[in-house]
Coordinates of C-alpha atoms in Angstrom, one line a residue:
Chain A
M1 CA -0.4 32.9 50.1
S2 CA -1.8 29.6 48.9
S3 CA 0.8 27.1 48.0
L4 CA 0.6 26.2 44.3
I5 CA 3.1 23.3 44.4
K6 CA 3.7 21.1 47.4
L7 CA 6.0 18.1 47.7
E8 CA 5.6 15.8 50.7
N9 CA 8.4 13.5 51.5
V10 CA 9.0 12.7 47.8
H11 CA 11.4 9.9 46.8
K12 CA 12.6 8.9 43.4
V13 CA 14.5 5.7 42.9
Y14 CA 15.9 4.6 39.5
R15 CA 16.2 0.9 39.0
L16 CA 19.3 0.2 37.0
E17 CA 21.0 -3.1 36.2
G18 CA 23.4 -2.6 39.1
G19 CA 20.7 -2.0 41.6
E20 CA 18.6 0.9 42.9
V21 CA 19.9 4.4 42.7
P22 CA 18.1 7.0 44.7
A23 CA 17.9 10.4 42.9
I24 CA 15.5 12.2 45.3
N25 CA 15.6 11.3 48.9
G26 CA 12.7 12.6 50.9
I27 CA 12.1 16.1 49.7
S28 CA 9.3 18.3 51.1
L29 CA 8.8 21.8 49.9
S30 CA 6.1 24.3 49.1
I31 CA 6.0 26.9 46.3
N32 CA 3.6 29.7 46.2
Q33 CA 1.8 31.3 43.3
G34 CA 4.0 34.0 41.9
D35 CA 7.2 32.6 43.3
F36 CA 10.5 32.7 41.4
V37 CA 12.2 29.7 42.7
A38 CA 15.8 28.6 41.9
L39 CA 16.6 25.0 42.3
I40 CA 20.4 24.9 42.6
G41 CA 22.9 22.2 43.1
P42 CA 25.8 20.3 41.5
S43 CA 25.1 17.8 38.8
G44 CA 23.7 14.6 40.2
S45 CA 22.1 16.5 43.1
G46 CA 18.6 15.6 41.9
K47 CA 17.5 19.0 40.8
S48 CA 16.5 18.0 37.3
T49 CA 14.7 14.9 38.7
A50 CA 12.8 17.2 41.0
M51 CA 11.8 19.4 38.1
N52 CA 10.7 16.4 36.1
L53 CA 8.5 15.3 38.9
V54 CA 6.9 18.6 39.4
G55 CA 6.5 18.9 35.6
C56 CA 4.6 15.6 35.4
L57 CA 7.3 14.2 33.1
D58 CA 8.1 11.5 35.6
T59 CA 6.4 9.9 38.6
A60 CA 7.7 9.7 42.1
S61 CA 8.5 6.4 43.7
K62 CA 7.1 7.5 47.0
G63 CA 5.4 10.6 48.5
N64 CA 2.9 13.1 47.3
I65 CA 3.1 16.0 44.9
F66 CA 0.3 18.5 44.8
L67 CA -0.4 20.9 42.0
G68 CA -3.1 23.2 43.3
K69 CA -5.5 20.8 45.0
H70 CA -4.7 17.7 42.9
N71 CA -2.3 15.0 44.0
I72 CA -0.6 14.2 40.7
Q73 CA 0.6 10.9 42.0
H74 CA -3.0 9.7 41.4
L75 CA -3.4 10.9 37.9
S76 CA -3.4 8.7 34.8
E77 CA -0.9 9.3 32.0
S78 CA -3.6 11.0 29.9
D79 CA -4.5 13.4 32.8
L80 CA -0.8 14.1 33.4
A81 CA -0.5 15.1 29.7
Q82 CA -3.4 17.5 30.2
V83 CA -1.7 19.0 33.3
R84 CA 1.5 19.4 31.3
G85 CA -0.4 20.9 28.4
K86 CA -2.5 23.4 30.4
Q87 CA -0.7 24.2 33.6
I88 CA 2.9 24.0 32.8
G89 CA 5.2 25.5 30.3
F90 CA 8.7 24.0 29.8
I91 CA 11.9 25.7 28.8
F92 CA 14.8 23.4 28.2
Q93 CA 18.5 23.9 28.0
T94 CA 18.6 22.4 24.5
F95 CA 15.4 24.3 23.4
N96 CA 13.7 21.1 22.3
L97 CA 12.0 22.5 19.3
I98 CA 10.6 20.2 16.6
P99 CA 13.2 20.4 13.8
S100 CA 10.7 19.9 10.9
L101 CA 8.3 22.7 12.1
N102 CA 9.0 26.4 11.7
A103 CA 8.9 28.8 14.6
L104 CA 5.3 29.6 14.2
E105 CA 4.2 26.0 14.0
N106 CA 6.4 25.1 17.0
V107 CA 4.8 27.8 19.1
A108 CA 1.3 26.7 18.0
L109 CA 1.8 23.0 18.6
P110 CA 0.8 22.8 22.3
M111 CA -2.6 24.3 21.4
M112 CA -3.2 21.5 19.0
F113 CA -3.3 19.0 21.8
Q114 CA -5.8 21.2 23.6
N115 CA -8.2 21.1 20.5
V116 CA -7.8 24.8 19.8
S117 CA -8.9 25.7 16.3
R118 CA -6.2 26.4 13.7
S119 CA -7.0 30.0 13.2
V120 CA -6.9 30.8 16.9
R121 CA -3.6 28.8 17.2
M122 CA -1.9 30.7 14.4
S123 CA -3.0 34.2 15.6
K124 CA -2.0 33.5 19.2
A125 CA 1.4 32.0 18.2
Q126 CA 2.0 35.0 16.0
K127 CA 1.2 37.4 18.8
L128 CA 3.6 35.6 21.2
L129 CA 6.4 35.5 18.7
E130 CA 6.0 39.2 18.2
Q131 CA 6.2 39.7 22.0
V132 CA 9.5 37.8 22.2
G133 CA 10.8 39.9 19.3
L134 CA 10.7 37.3 16.5
A135 CA 8.1 38.8 14.3
N136 CA 10.3 38.5 11.3
R137 CA 11.4 34.9 12.0
M138 CA 8.1 33.1 12.1
G139 CA 8.7 31.0 9.0
H140 CA 12.2 29.9 9.9
L141 CA 13.0 26.4 10.9
P142 CA 14.9 25.9 14.2
N143 CA 18.2 25.3 12.4
Q144 CA 17.9 28.6 10.7
L145 CA 17.7 30.4 14.1
S146 CA 20.4 31.4 16.6
G147 CA 20.5 29.9 20.0
G148 CA 18.9 32.9 21.6
Q149 CA 16.2 33.0 19.0
R150 CA 15.5 29.4 19.5
Q151 CA 15.1 29.9 23.2
R152 CA 12.7 32.8 22.6
V153 CA 10.7 30.5 20.4
A154 CA 10.7 27.9 23.2
I155 CA 9.6 30.6 25.7
A156 CA 6.7 31.6 23.4
R157 CA 5.8 28.0 23.1
A158 CA 5.8 27.6 26.9
L159 CA 3.4 30.5 27.2
V160 CA 1.0 29.6 24.5
N161 CA -1.5 27.7 26.7
D162 CA -1.2 30.4 29.4
P163 CA 0.1 28.1 32.1
E164 CA 0.5 29.1 35.8
I165 CA 3.9 27.5 36.1
I166 CA 7.0 27.9 34.0
L167 CA 9.7 25.2 34.4
A168 CA 13.1 26.3 33.1
D169 CA 15.9 23.7 33.1
E170 CA 19.2 25.4 32.6
P171 CA 17.6 27.8 30.1
T172 CA 20.8 29.7 29.5
G173 CA 23.2 26.7 29.6
N174 CA 23.6 26.7 25.8
L175 CA 23.8 30.4 25.3
D176 CA 26.5 33.1 25.6
T177 CA 26.4 35.3 28.6
K178 CA 24.8 38.3 27.0
T179 CA 22.0 36.2 25.4
G180 CA 21.6 34.3 28.6
E181 CA 21.0 37.6 30.5
E182 CA 18.4 38.6 28.0
I183 CA 16.6 35.3 28.4
M184 CA 16.7 35.7 32.2
K185 CA 15.2 39.2 31.8
V186 CA 12.3 37.6 29.9
L187 CA 11.8 35.1 32.7
K188 CA 11.9 37.9 35.2
G189 CA 9.3 39.8 33.2
L190 CA 7.1 36.7 33.1
N191 CA 7.4 36.4 36.9
E192 CA 6.3 40.0 37.2
Q193 CA 3.2 39.2 35.2
G194 CA 2.3 36.6 37.8
K195 CA 3.8 33.4 36.5
T196 CA 5.3 31.0 39.0
I197 CA 8.8 30.2 37.8
I198 CA 11.0 27.3 38.8
L199 CA 14.5 27.7 37.5
V200 CA 16.9 24.7 37.6
T201 CA 20.5 25.7 37.4
H202 CA 24.0 25.0 38.7
N203 CA 25.0 28.6 38.1
P204 CA 24.7 30.6 41.4
D205 CA 24.8 33.9 39.5
L206 CA 21.3 33.2 38.1
T207 CA 19.7 32.8 41.5
K208 CA 19.9 36.5 42.2
L209 CA 16.6 37.0 40.3
A210 CA 14.8 34.4 42.4
N211 CA 12.9 35.1 45.6
K212 CA 13.5 31.6 46.9
V213 CA 16.6 29.5 46.5
I214 CA 16.5 25.8 47.2
K215 CA 19.9 24.0 47.4
L216 CA 20.0 20.3 46.6
K217 CA 22.7 17.8 47.2
D218 CA 22.5 14.0 46.9
G219 CA 18.8 14.2 46.5
K220 CA 18.2 16.2 49.7
I221 CA 17.5 19.8 50.4
I222 CA 20.5 21.3 52.1
G223 CA 19.4 24.9 52.1
N224 CA 16.2 26.8 51.7
S225 CA 16.7 30.5 51.6
K226 CA 14.8 33.6 50.6
S227 CA 16.5 35.9 48.4
S228 CA 16.1 39.6 49.2
V229 CA 16.2 40.8 45.7
G230 CA 14.1 38.7 43.3
G231 CA 10.6 37.5 43.3
K232 CA 7.3 39.2 42.7
N233 CA 6.2 39.2 46.3
E234 CA 9.2 41.0 47.6
S235 CA 10.1 43.2 44.6
S236 CA 6.7 44.8 44.0
Chain B
M1 CA -8.1 17.7 15.1
R2 CA -7.3 14.6 13.1
F3 CA -6.6 16.8 10.1
D4 CA -3.8 18.5 12.1
Y5 CA -2.3 15.1 12.7
F6 CA -2.5 14.5 9.0
L7 CA -0.6 17.8 8.3
L8 CA 2.0 16.8 11.0
A9 CA 2.5 13.5 9.3
V10 CA 2.9 15.0 5.9
N11 CA 5.4 17.4 7.3
S12 CA 7.4 14.6 8.9
I13 CA 7.3 12.5 5.7
R14 CA 8.5 15.5 3.7
H15 CA 11.3 16.1 6.1
R16 CA 12.7 12.6 5.5
K17 CA 12.2 12.6 1.8
L18 CA 14.6 9.9 0.7
R19 CA 13.7 7.4 3.4
S20 CA 10.0 8.0 2.8
W21 CA 10.4 7.4 -0.9
L22 CA 12.4 4.3 -0.5
T23 CA 9.6 2.9 1.8
V24 CA 7.0 4.0 -0.7
V25 CA 8.8 2.1 -3.5
G26 CA 8.5 -1.1 -1.6
I27 CA 4.7 -0.7 -1.4
V28 CA 4.5 0.5 -5.0
I29 CA 6.1 -2.7 -6.3
G30 CA 3.8 -4.9 -4.3
V31 CA 0.7 -3.1 -5.3
A32 CA 1.7 -2.8 -8.9
A33 CA 2.4 -6.5 -9.1
I34 CA -1.0 -7.4 -7.6
I35 CA -3.0 -4.9 -9.7
S36 CA -1.3 -5.9 -13.0
L37 CA -1.5 -9.6 -12.3
I38 CA -5.2 -9.5 -11.3
T39 CA -6.1 -7.2 -14.2
I40 CA -4.2 -9.4 -16.7
S41 CA -5.6 -12.7 -15.6
R42 CA -9.2 -11.3 -15.4
S43 CA -8.8 -9.8 -18.9
L44 CA -7.5 -13.2 -20.1
E45 CA -10.6 -14.8 -18.7
S46 CA -13.0 -12.4 -20.3
T47 CA -11.2 -12.4 -23.6
L48 CA -11.4 -16.2 -23.8
E49 CA -15.1 -16.1 -22.8
Q50 CA -15.8 -13.7 -25.6
Q51 CA -14.0 -15.8 -28.1
F52 CA -16.0 -18.9 -27.1
E53 CA -19.2 -17.0 -27.3
T54 CA -18.7 -16.0 -30.9
F55 CA -17.0 -19.2 -31.8
G56 CA -18.6 -22.2 -30.2
A57 CA -21.5 -21.5 -28.1
N58 CA -23.9 -23.8 -29.9
R59 CA -21.3 -26.5 -30.7
I60 CA -20.7 -29.9 -29.3
F61 CA -17.4 -31.5 -29.9
V62 CA -17.0 -35.3 -30.1
S63 CA -13.6 -36.9 -30.2
G64 CA -12.2 -40.4 -29.7
K65 CA -10.5 -41.1 -26.4
G66 CA -6.9 -40.3 -26.8
F67 CA -7.6 -37.4 -29.1
Q68 CA -6.5 -34.6 -26.8
G69 CA -7.1 -31.7 -29.1
P70 CA -5.9 -30.9 -32.6
G71 CA -2.6 -32.5 -33.5
T72 CA -2.9 -35.7 -31.6
Q73 CA -4.1 -38.9 -33.0
S74 CA -7.6 -40.3 -32.4
N75 CA -8.2 -44.0 -32.4
G76 CA -11.8 -44.4 -33.0
L77 CA -14.4 -42.1 -34.7
T78 CA -15.7 -43.1 -38.1
I79 CA -18.2 -41.7 -40.6
E80 CA -20.7 -44.1 -39.1
D81 CA -20.6 -42.1 -35.9
V82 CA -21.3 -39.0 -37.9
E83 CA -24.4 -40.6 -39.3
T84 CA -25.5 -41.6 -35.9
I85 CA -25.3 -38.0 -34.6
E86 CA -27.0 -36.6 -37.7
K87 CA -30.1 -38.6 -37.0
I88 CA -30.6 -37.0 -33.5
S89 CA -33.3 -34.3 -33.6
G90 CA -32.2 -30.8 -32.7
I91 CA -28.9 -31.1 -34.6
E92 CA -28.6 -28.6 -37.4
Y93 CA -25.6 -30.2 -39.1
V94 CA -22.6 -32.3 -38.3
A95 CA -19.1 -31.7 -39.5
P96 CA -16.6 -34.5 -39.4
G97 CA -13.1 -33.2 -39.3
L98 CA -9.5 -34.3 -39.6
F99 CA -7.0 -32.2 -37.6
R100 CA -3.4 -33.1 -37.9
S101 CA 0.0 -31.5 -38.4
A102 CA 1.8 -31.6 -41.7
E103 CA 4.8 -30.2 -43.4
V104 CA 3.9 -27.1 -45.5
K105 CA 6.1 -25.7 -48.2
Y106 CA 5.9 -22.2 -49.7
K107 CA 8.5 -21.0 -52.2
E108 CA 11.3 -23.3 -51.1
E109 CA 10.6 -22.6 -47.4
T110 CA 9.1 -25.3 -45.3
G111 CA 7.2 -25.1 -42.1
F112 CA 5.1 -27.3 -39.9
T113 CA 1.6 -26.5 -38.9
L114 CA -1.9 -27.7 -38.2
I115 CA -4.1 -28.8 -41.1
G116 CA -7.9 -28.9 -40.6
G117 CA -10.1 -30.8 -43.0
L118 CA -13.9 -30.4 -43.0
P119 CA -16.3 -31.3 -45.8
A120 CA -16.0 -28.7 -48.6
E121 CA -19.7 -28.0 -48.7
Q122 CA -19.8 -27.2 -45.0
Y123 CA -17.0 -24.6 -44.7
E124 CA -19.1 -21.6 -45.6
K125 CA -21.8 -22.3 -43.1
F126 CA -19.4 -23.5 -40.5
Y127 CA -17.4 -20.3 -40.6
A128 CA -20.5 -18.1 -40.8
D129 CA -22.0 -19.8 -37.7
G130 CA -18.7 -19.1 -35.9
G131 CA -18.8 -15.5 -37.0
L132 CA -15.6 -15.7 -39.0
K133 CA -14.8 -13.7 -42.1
T134 CA -12.1 -13.7 -44.7
T135 CA -9.9 -10.6 -45.0
E136 CA -9.0 -11.7 -48.5
G137 CA -10.6 -14.1 -50.9
R138 CA -13.4 -16.4 -50.0
F139 CA -14.3 -19.6 -48.2
I140 CA -13.9 -23.1 -49.7
Q141 CA -16.9 -24.0 -51.9
E142 CA -18.7 -27.3 -52.6
D143 CA -16.8 -29.7 -54.9
E144 CA -13.5 -28.0 -54.5
K145 CA -10.6 -30.1 -53.5
Y146 CA -7.0 -28.8 -53.7
V147 CA -7.8 -25.4 -52.3
A148 CA -6.9 -23.8 -48.9
V149 CA -8.1 -21.1 -46.7
I150 CA -5.3 -20.0 -44.4
G151 CA -5.2 -18.5 -40.9
S152 CA -3.9 -14.9 -40.5
R153 CA -0.6 -15.9 -39.0
V154 CA 0.0 -18.5 -41.7
A155 CA -0.4 -15.8 -44.2
E156 CA 1.7 -13.1 -42.4
K157 CA 4.2 -14.8 -40.2
M158 CA 4.9 -18.4 -41.1
F159 CA 7.1 -17.7 -44.0
S160 CA 9.5 -14.9 -44.8
K161 CA 7.2 -13.9 -47.7
E162 CA 3.5 -13.2 -47.1
I163 CA 1.1 -15.7 -48.6
G164 CA -1.9 -14.2 -50.4
V165 CA -4.9 -15.4 -52.4
G166 CA -3.8 -17.2 -55.6
N167 CA -0.5 -18.3 -54.2
K168 CA 0.4 -22.0 -54.2
I169 CA 1.4 -24.0 -51.1
E170 CA 2.5 -27.6 -50.8
I171 CA 1.1 -29.8 -48.0
N172 CA 2.8 -33.2 -47.7
K173 CA 3.9 -32.9 -51.4
L174 CA 0.4 -32.1 -52.6
N175 CA -0.2 -28.7 -54.2
F176 CA -3.0 -26.4 -52.9
K177 CA -4.2 -23.0 -54.2
V178 CA -4.9 -20.4 -51.5
V179 CA -8.4 -19.0 -52.1
G180 CA -8.9 -17.1 -48.9
V181 CA -7.2 -15.7 -45.8
L182 CA -9.1 -15.7 -42.5
E183 CA -9.3 -12.6 -40.3
E184 CA -7.5 -12.8 -37.0
I185 CA -9.3 -15.2 -34.6
G186 CA -7.2 -14.3 -31.6
N187 CA -5.4 -17.5 -30.6
A188 CA -2.2 -18.6 -32.1
Q189 CA -3.4 -22.2 -32.7
D190 CA -6.4 -21.2 -34.8
D191 CA -4.6 -18.5 -36.6
N192 CA -1.8 -20.9 -37.5
Q193 CA -4.2 -23.4 -39.1
I194 CA -4.6 -24.2 -42.8
N195 CA -8.1 -25.3 -43.8
I196 CA -8.6 -27.7 -46.7
P197 CA -11.5 -29.8 -47.9
L198 CA -11.9 -33.1 -46.0
D199 CA -11.4 -35.2 -49.2
A200 CA -8.1 -33.5 -49.7
A201 CA -7.1 -34.0 -46.1
R202 CA -7.8 -37.7 -46.3
E203 CA -5.4 -37.8 -49.2
V204 CA -2.8 -35.7 -47.5
F205 CA -2.9 -37.9 -44.3
A206 CA -3.7 -41.2 -46.1
E207 CA -6.6 -41.6 -43.9
P208 CA -9.6 -42.9 -45.9
E209 CA -12.0 -43.6 -43.1
K210 CA -11.3 -42.3 -39.6
V211 CA -12.5 -38.9 -38.3
D212 CA -10.5 -37.0 -35.6
M213 CA -13.3 -34.9 -34.3
I214 CA -17.0 -34.5 -35.0
I215 CA -18.4 -31.0 -34.5
A216 CA -22.1 -30.9 -34.1
Q217 CA -23.9 -27.6 -34.6
V218 CA -26.9 -27.6 -32.4
K219 CA -30.1 -25.7 -33.5
S220 CA -30.2 -22.4 -31.5
G221 CA -32.5 -22.5 -28.5
T222 CA -31.8 -26.2 -27.9
D223 CA -30.7 -27.2 -24.4
I224 CA -26.9 -27.9 -24.9
P225 CA -26.3 -30.3 -21.9
D226 CA -29.4 -32.2 -22.9
M227 CA -28.1 -32.6 -26.5
Q228 CA -24.7 -33.6 -25.1
E229 CA -26.4 -36.5 -23.2
K230 CA -28.4 -37.5 -26.3
I231 CA -25.3 -37.7 -28.4
E232 CA -23.4 -39.7 -25.7
K233 CA -26.3 -42.2 -25.4
A234 CA -26.8 -42.6 -29.2
L235 CA -23.1 -43.2 -29.8
E236 CA -22.9 -45.7 -26.9
R237 CA -25.8 -47.7 -28.2
K238 CA -24.5 -47.8 -31.7
R239 CA -20.8 -48.4 -31.0
G240 CA -21.2 -50.6 -27.9
D241 CA -18.3 -48.8 -26.2
T242 CA -17.5 -45.6 -24.4
S243 CA -14.1 -44.8 -26.0
F244 CA -15.2 -41.4 -27.0
E245 CA -15.7 -38.0 -25.4
V246 CA -18.4 -35.5 -25.9
V247 CA -17.7 -32.0 -24.6
T248 CA -19.4 -28.6 -25.0
A249 CA -17.7 -25.3 -25.6
T250 CA -18.8 -24.3 -22.0
Q251 CA -17.0 -27.3 -20.6
I252 CA -13.8 -26.5 -22.4
L253 CA -14.1 -22.9 -21.2
E254 CA -14.6 -24.2 -17.7
Q255 CA -11.5 -26.3 -17.9
I256 CA -9.5 -23.4 -19.2
N257 CA -10.9 -21.2 -16.4
Q258 CA -9.9 -23.8 -13.8
V259 CA -6.3 -23.6 -15.1
L260 CA -6.5 -19.8 -15.1
G261 CA -7.8 -19.9 -11.6
V262 CA -4.8 -21.8 -10.3
M263 CA -2.5 -19.5 -12.2
Q264 CA -4.2 -16.5 -10.7
I265 CA -3.8 -17.9 -7.2
V266 CA -0.1 -18.5 -7.8
L267 CA 0.5 -15.1 -9.3
V268 CA -1.4 -13.2 -6.6
G269 CA 0.5 -15.2 -4.1
I270 CA 3.8 -14.0 -5.5
A271 CA 2.5 -10.5 -5.6
A272 CA 1.3 -10.8 -2.0
I273 CA 4.8 -11.8 -0.9
S274 CA 6.2 -8.7 -2.5
L275 CA 3.6 -6.7 -0.7
L276 CA 4.6 -8.3 2.6
V277 CA 8.2 -7.3 1.9
G278 CA 6.9 -3.8 1.4
A279 CA 5.0 -4.0 4.7
I280 CA 8.1 -5.0 6.5
G281 CA 9.8 -2.1 4.8
I282 CA 7.2 0.3 6.2
M283 CA 7.5 -1.3 9.6
N284 CA 11.2 -0.9 9.5
S285 CA 11.0 2.7 8.4
M286 CA 8.4 3.4 11.1
Y287 CA 10.6 1.9 13.7
T288 CA 13.6 4.0 12.6
S289 CA 11.3 7.0 12.5
V290 CA 10.2 6.3 16.0
L291 CA 13.7 5.8 17.2
E292 CA 14.9 8.9 15.4
R293 CA 12.2 11.0 16.8
T294 CA 12.2 9.7 20.3
K295 CA 13.1 13.1 21.5
E296 CA 10.4 14.7 19.4
I297 CA 7.9 12.3 21.1
G298 CA 9.2 13.5 24.4
I299 CA 8.9 17.1 23.4
M300 CA 5.3 16.6 22.2
K301 CA 4.4 14.8 25.4
S302 CA 6.0 17.6 27.5
I303 CA 3.8 20.1 25.8
G304 CA 0.6 18.2 26.3
A305 CA 0.4 15.3 23.8
R306 CA -1.5 12.3 25.2
N307 CA -0.6 8.7 24.2
P308 CA -3.4 8.5 21.7
D309 CA -2.2 11.7 20.1
I310 CA 1.2 10.3 19.5
L311 CA -0.3 7.0 18.3
W312 CA -2.4 8.8 15.7
I313 CA 0.4 10.9 14.4
F314 CA 2.5 7.9 13.7
L315 CA -0.3 5.7 12.4
I316 CA -1.4 8.4 10.0
E317 CA 2.2 8.8 8.8
A318 CA 2.4 5.0 8.2
G319 CA -1.0 4.9 6.5
L320 CA -0.1 7.8 4.4
I321 CA 3.1 6.1 3.2
G322 CA 1.0 3.1 2.4
L323 CA -1.6 5.2 0.6
V324 CA 0.9 7.0 -1.6
G325 CA 2.5 3.7 -2.4
G326 CA -1.0 2.4 -3.2
V327 CA -1.8 5.2 -5.6
L328 CA 1.5 5.0 -7.4
G329 CA 1.4 1.2 -7.4
S330 CA -2.1 1.1 -8.8
A331 CA -1.1 3.5 -11.6
L332 CA 2.0 1.6 -12.4
G333 CA 0.2 -1.8 -12.2
T334 CA -2.6 -0.5 -14.6
G335 CA 0.1 0.8 -16.9
M336 CA 1.9 -2.5 -16.9
A337 CA -1.4 -4.4 -17.6
L338 CA -2.3 -2.0 -20.5
G339 CA 1.2 -2.5 -21.8
I340 CA 0.8 -6.2 -21.9
G341 CA -2.1 -5.8 -24.4
P342 CA 0.0 -4.9 -27.4
I343 CA 2.7 -7.5 -26.5
A344 CA 0.1 -10.2 -26.3
K345 CA -1.3 -9.2 -29.6
E346 CA 2.1 -9.4 -31.2
A347 CA 2.4 -12.9 -29.8
G348 CA -0.9 -14.0 -31.4
F349 CA -3.3 -13.4 -28.6
P350 CA -5.3 -10.1 -28.8
L351 CA -5.8 -9.7 -25.1
I352 CA -8.5 -7.1 -24.3
V353 CA -7.2 -5.5 -21.1
Q354 CA -10.0 -4.2 -19.0
V355 CA -9.1 -2.0 -16.0
E356 CA -11.6 -2.7 -13.3
M357 CA -12.4 0.0 -10.7
P358 CA -13.0 -2.4 -7.8
V359 CA -9.5 -3.9 -8.3
L360 CA -8.0 -0.4 -8.2
V361 CA -10.0 0.5 -5.1
L362 CA -9.0 -2.8 -3.5
G363 CA -5.3 -2.1 -4.2
L364 CA -5.5 1.3 -2.7
L365 CA -7.4 0.2 0.4
F366 CA -5.0 -2.8 0.8
A367 CA -1.9 -0.5 0.7
F368 CA -3.4 1.9 3.2
I369 CA -4.3 -1.0 5.6
V370 CA -0.9 -2.6 5.1
G371 CA 0.7 0.8 6.0
M372 CA -1.5 1.3 9.1
V373 CA -1.0 -2.3 10.3
S374 CA 2.7 -2.2 9.9
G375 CA 2.7 1.2 11.7
I376 CA 0.7 0.0 14.6
L377 CA 3.5 -1.7 16.6
P378 CA 6.1 1.1 16.2
A379 CA 3.4 3.8 16.8
Y380 CA 2.2 2.0 19.9
Q381 CA 5.7 1.8 21.2
A382 CA 6.2 5.4 20.5
S383 CA 3.1 6.4 22.4
K384 CA 3.9 4.3 25.4
M385 CA 7.3 6.0 26.0
K386 CA 7.7 7.8 29.3
P387 CA 8.2 11.5 28.6
V388 CA 11.2 11.9 30.7
D389 CA 12.9 8.9 29.0
A390 CA 12.0 10.1 25.6
L391 CA 13.3 13.6 26.3
R392 CA 16.6 12.3 27.6
Y393 CA 17.2 10.3 24.3
E394 CA 19.9 11.7 22.1

């Protein structure tokens, strides 16, 4: 299996007024295509920072991060934006939808930055919203939707440019248990369709769907285990 | 794809209706002020030009030094100077005039206004050459003495009762019969004048010899500056001094235009200040908008927006606010300028307000650019934000 994401001795240091605070302290790991990886650890462990680095939202202080063959440490901001737009789909705890755009427009937005024509954008966004079960909510603004519905819109948005990698940062954190389970099922389904999924969570219950669990503490990997249940490789 | 950014910008403006409108109002005021002031002062210029064209294009005005226009005393011209000018070839006729203020009484009411005295036999031709008509009655005829032709405002506004042909008025205790009322000339001074024969004016002002102003009508087709020089030389030779002034209608117009020019600069300066305030308003609003939407910027970046994309979205938004302000401001400014027309007419100056397309286009363009320029800094800042920092912002 070729490794899709590879981190080599990655450090991230935040410079604050009181001095330097290390958030990631020499992490090396490798994630294969089709993996369902759970990044788990208490708050402050560096799991979100790690996700931000992989997601090209932030740059590492030291070390190399490879996405496919490219070392993203050497990419310009503009190229990083392209990587984010094309190869990665984000799902956030707080959904992060644009409040002034309706569900359909929110889902279609990432395609705008890839110069996709309006008609294609709209039909594709429509199709995805239908897939996540929001066919009758397309014209609704985010504040007219429930949390679960919002997260479905966010998932549809994450999928719209057909990325290889889905990064989910506490996707169920703001949802009730039942809705959270539904969202996790959607993620699992996506993994089964071949998407590589990185799930950041502090909830150990959610890791059971993953085929790989990486435990972080104080910016270091303290455990790297393969789950016997989840993951496309093992489950199929 | 720029059109999509435009739609995004429209969406965001609509989402923050009140703030957007308040920002727009700032621009509207600035643009309206500039448009109306430029339109009015340009209309003023062209109205004056038109008046001079019909009134005094072929005329040269000679006055003694110290005579600064009707109503002030001259110290030097006499009937001899009139004769000197008459002898110059190219002169059609010369009208010696007395122009002084006097007390006027009509039906127990008294007022104070300008009295003009020209030779009785010249009135008809003088007015005809100036393109003036009476609305009522006739001009003063040869050999008449205690008769008056009054300006339109004298007839209508000076006294509580309107004066008409056949009425009697008293000027410095002498009785005059009104034989004609002039049509509106368009400036308060001329419309407030009472015209009487020169002989009568000499009696009214007890001025048997002196002349306040000599108006020389030049034959049409003659070179005016050339005639002006000839008159100056002839008078200098004959009088042996230079205590007189010879000006043409064009020169008077130039002087007025100079004053108008200064006024225009001052007015436009004031308007520019208000536009600047509007620009600061846009900048302020854009900064708040950037701050308010920091998270949105982060979201857009996380789904693939590059720095230039963010820059454009915010720039277009700022430009749009400017443009909307420009459209409304131009409309309001034009309306204000058009509204000044009737007010000016009421005040004795029939201003012909002309709305000029280039001025409107300039106003629009200006507003758009002001919007964009004030948006540049906030937009640039927004675009430079690191996605992770922007996303973390609450």
